[in-house]
């Protein structure tokens, strides 16, 4: 057998096994805490949580204008994206087209700037959110908007559907 030797009523193999397991456990705990510290998962401020709408754009289908709207719902551990379309320029009578629910966590990039990341091992940043809402001129009035940034540029989301500020590229 491997290094089997009695020493003070306890064999060397048992001591080696215990020492090996303890050191492996310490290594695991050390790497786990450093990974947790690196991600710095934080809570999203309550002023940002809730429902926001973004104007995706319009398209022509068989001679009719179709307006597309995305609804973003930020919750503590998930982001729900619901796609709607309507023929009405007032953006009423929205018809559901599909939904996507993503488990996410939020990390703080800097003061007032948060990253939305999917809870996947290889997931990158979905978008960056600025907690300080900006005033944007939309439909002739100043309105508060949520500034979203992704790889394509900056887009704005509003608390109600507005026919203003078409999203740059595919925000999500």
Coordinates of N, CA and C in Angstrom, one line a residue, residues 48-136:
X48 N -34.7 52.5 -11.4 CA -34.5 51.9 -12.7 C -35.4 50.6 -12.9
X49 N -35.7 49.9 -11.8 CA -36.5 48.7 -11.9 C -37.9 49.1 -12.5
X50 N -38.5 48.1 -13.1 CA -39.8 48.3 -13.7 C -39.8 48.2 -15.2
X51 N -40.8 48.8 -15.8 CA -41.1 48.7 -17.2 C -40.6 49.9 -18.0
X52 N -39.9 49.7 -19.1 CA -39.5 50.7 -20.0 C -39.8 50.3 -21.4
X53 N -40.0 51.3 -22.3 CA -40.4 51.0 -23.7 C -39.4 51.6 -24.6
X54 N -39.1 50.9 -25.7 CA -38.2 51.4 -26.7 C -38.8 51.3 -28.1
X55 N -38.7 52.3 -28.9 CA -39.2 52.3 -30.2 C -38.2 51.7 -31.2
X56 N -38.5 50.5 -31.7 CA -37.6 49.8 -32.6 C -37.6 50.3 -34.0
X57 N -38.8 50.8 -34.5 CA -38.9 51.3 -35.8 C -40.2 51.0 -36.5
X58 N -40.2 51.3 -37.8 CA -41.4 50.9 -38.5 C -41.0 50.3 -39.8
X59 N -41.9 49.5 -40.3 CA -41.7 48.8 -41.6 C -43.0 48.7 -42.4
X60 N -42.9 48.5 -43.6 CA -44.1 48.4 -44.5 C -44.3 46.9 -44.8
X61 N -45.6 46.5 -44.5 CA -46.0 45.1 -44.8 C -47.3 45.2 -45.6
X62 N -47.2 44.8 -46.8 CA -48.4 44.8 -47.7 C -49.1 46.1 -47.8
X63 N -48.3 47.2 -47.8 CA -48.9 48.5 -47.9 C -49.3 49.2 -46.6
X64 N -49.1 48.5 -45.5 CA -49.5 49.0 -44.2 C -48.2 49.3 -43.4
X65 N -48.2 50.4 -42.7 CA -47.1 50.7 -41.8 C -47.3 49.9 -40.5
X66 N -46.2 49.2 -40.1 CA -46.2 48.5 -38.8 C -45.2 49.1 -37.9
X67 N -45.6 49.5 -36.7 CA -44.7 50.1 -35.7 C -44.3 49.1 -34.7
X68 N -43.0 49.0 -34.5 CA -42.5 47.9 -33.6 C -42.0 48.6 -32.3
X69 N -42.4 48.0 -31.1 CA -42.1 48.5 -29.8 C -41.5 47.3 -29.0
X70 N -40.5 47.5 -28.2 CA -40.0 46.5 -27.3 C -40.2 47.1 -25.8
X71 N -40.7 46.2 -25.0 CA -40.9 46.5 -23.6 C -39.9 45.8 -22.8
X72 N -39.1 46.5 -22.0 CA -38.1 46.0 -21.1 C -38.6 46.0 -19.7
X73 N -38.5 44.9 -19.0 CA -38.9 44.9 -17.6 C -37.7 44.4 -16.8
X74 N -37.2 45.3 -16.0 CA -36.0 45.0 -15.1 C -36.5 44.6 -13.8
X75 N -36.1 43.4 -13.4 CA -36.4 42.9 -12.0 C -35.1 42.6 -11.4
X76 N -35.1 42.1 -10.1 CA -33.9 42.0 -9.4 C -33.0 40.9 -10.0
X77 N -33.5 39.9 -10.6 CA -32.7 38.8 -11.1 C -33.0 38.4 -12.6
X78 N -33.8 39.2 -13.2 CA -34.1 38.8 -14.6 C -34.5 40.1 -15.4
X79 N -34.4 39.9 -16.7 CA -34.7 40.9 -17.7 C -35.7 40.3 -18.7
X80 N -36.9 40.9 -18.8 CA -37.9 40.4 -19.7 C -38.0 41.3 -20.9
X81 N -37.9 40.8 -22.1 CA -38.0 41.7 -23.3 C -39.2 41.1 -24.0
X82 N -40.2 42.0 -24.2 CA -41.4 41.6 -24.9 C -41.6 42.5 -26.1
X83 N -41.8 41.9 -27.3 CA -41.9 42.6 -28.6 C -43.3 42.7 -28.9
X84 N -43.7 44.0 -29.4 CA -45.0 44.3 -29.8 C -45.0 44.9 -31.1
X85 N -46.1 44.9 -31.8 CA -46.3 45.7 -33.0 C -47.7 46.2 -33.1
X86 N -47.9 47.3 -33.9 CA -49.2 47.9 -34.0 C -49.2 48.6 -35.4
X87 N -50.4 48.8 -35.9 CA -50.6 49.6 -37.1 C -50.9 51.1 -36.8
X88 N -51.2 51.4 -35.5 CA -51.6 52.7 -35.1 C -50.3 53.6 -34.8
X89 N -50.3 54.7 -35.4 CA -49.2 55.6 -35.1 C -49.2 56.1 -33.6
X90 N -50.3 56.1 -33.0 CA -50.4 56.5 -31.6 C -49.8 55.4 -30.6
X91 N -49.4 54.3 -31.2 CA -48.9 53.1 -30.5 C -49.8 52.5 -29.5
X92 N -51.1 52.6 -29.8 CA -52.1 51.9 -29.0 C -52.5 50.6 -29.7
X93 N -53.2 49.7 -29.0 CA -53.6 48.4 -29.5 C -52.4 47.6 -29.9
X94 N -51.4 47.5 -29.0 CA -50.2 46.7 -29.2 C -50.5 45.2 -29.3
X95 N -50.0 44.6 -30.3 CA -50.1 43.1 -30.5 C -48.8 42.4 -30.1
X96 N -49.0 41.5 -29.2 CA -47.8 40.7 -28.7 C -47.2 39.9 -29.8
X97 N -45.9 39.9 -30.0 CA -45.2 39.2 -31.0 C -44.3 38.1 -30.4
X98 N -43.8 38.3 -29.2 CA -42.9 37.3 -28.6 C -42.3 37.9 -27.3
X99 N -41.7 37.0 -26.5 CA -41.1 37.4 -25.3 C -39.8 36.7 -25.1
X100 N -38.9 37.3 -24.3 CA -37.6 36.6 -24.0 C -37.3 37.0 -22.6
X101 N -37.1 36.0 -21.7 CA -36.8 36.2 -20.3 C -35.4 35.7 -20.2
X102 N -34.5 36.5 -19.6 CA -33.1 36.2 -19.4 C -32.8 36.4 -17.9
X103 N -32.2 35.4 -17.3 CA -31.7 35.5 -16.0 C -30.4 36.4 -16.0
X104 N -30.4 37.5 -15.2 CA -29.3 38.4 -15.3 C -28.8 38.7 -13.9
X105 N -27.7 39.4 -13.8 CA -27.2 40.0 -12.6 C -26.6 41.4 -13.0
X106 N -26.5 42.2 -12.1 CA -26.1 43.6 -12.4 C -24.7 43.8 -11.7
X107 N -23.8 44.4 -12.4 CA -22.5 44.8 -11.8 C -22.4 46.3 -11.9
X108 N -21.7 46.9 -11.0 CA -21.5 48.4 -11.1 C -20.2 48.7 -11.8
X109 N -20.3 49.4 -12.9 CA -19.1 49.8 -13.7 C -18.4 51.0 -13.1
X110 N -19.2 52.0 -12.7 CA -18.7 53.1 -12.0 C -19.9 53.8 -11.3
X111 N -19.7 54.9 -10.7 CA -20.8 55.5 -10.0 C -22.0 55.8 -10.9
X112 N -23.1 55.2 -10.7 CA -24.3 55.5 -11.5 C -24.4 54.8 -12.8
X113 N -23.4 53.9 -13.0 CA -23.4 53.1 -14.3 C -23.4 51.6 -14.0
X114 N -24.4 50.9 -14.5 CA -24.5 49.5 -14.2 C -24.4 48.7 -15.5
X115 N -23.9 47.5 -15.4 CA -23.8 46.5 -16.5 C -24.9 45.5 -16.3
X116 N -25.6 45.1 -17.3 CA -26.5 44.0 -17.2 C -25.9 42.8 -17.9
X117 N -25.7 41.7 -17.1 CA -25.0 40.6 -17.6 C -25.8 39.3 -17.5
X118 N -25.8 38.5 -18.5 CA -26.6 37.2 -18.3 C -25.9 36.3 -17.3
X119 N -26.7 35.5 -16.7 CA -26.2 34.5 -15.7 C -25.7 33.3 -16.4
X120 N -24.8 33.4 -17.3 CA -24.1 32.3 -18.0 C -22.6 32.5 -17.8
X121 N -21.9 31.4 -17.9 CA -20.5 31.4 -17.7 C -19.8 32.2 -18.7
X122 N -20.2 32.1 -20.0 CA -19.5 32.8 -21.1 C -20.2 34.0 -21.5
X123 N -21.3 34.5 -20.8 CA -22.1 35.6 -21.2 C -21.3 36.9 -21.0
X124 N -21.4 37.8 -22.0 CA -20.8 39.1 -21.9 C -21.8 40.1 -21.4
X125 N -21.6 41.3 -21.6 CA -22.5 42.4 -21.2 C -23.6 42.6 -22.2
X126 N -24.8 42.5 -21.8 CA -26.0 42.7 -22.6 C -26.1 44.2 -23.0
X127 N -26.0 45.0 -21.9 CA -26.1 46.5 -22.1 C -25.6 47.2 -20.8
X128 N -25.4 48.5 -20.9 CA -25.0 49.3 -19.8 C -26.1 50.3 -19.6
X129 N -26.4 50.5 -18.3 CA -27.5 51.4 -17.9 C -27.0 52.5 -17.1
X130 N -27.4 53.7 -17.4 CA -27.0 54.9 -16.5 C -28.2 55.1 -15.6
X131 N -28.0 55.2 -14.3 CA -29.1 55.3 -13.3 C -29.6 56.8 -13.3
X132 N -28.8 57.7 -13.7 CA -29.2 59.1 -13.8 C -30.0 59.2 -15.1
X133 N -31.3 59.4 -14.9 CA -32.1 59.5 -16.1 C -31.9 60.9 -16.8
X134 N -31.9 60.9 -18.1 CA -31.6 62.1 -18.9 C -32.9 62.7 -19.4
X135 N -32.9 64.0 -19.6 CA -34.0 64.6 -20.2 C -33.8 64.7 -21.7
X136 N -34.7 64.1 -22.5 CA -34.6 64.1 -23.9 C -35.8 64.7 -24.5

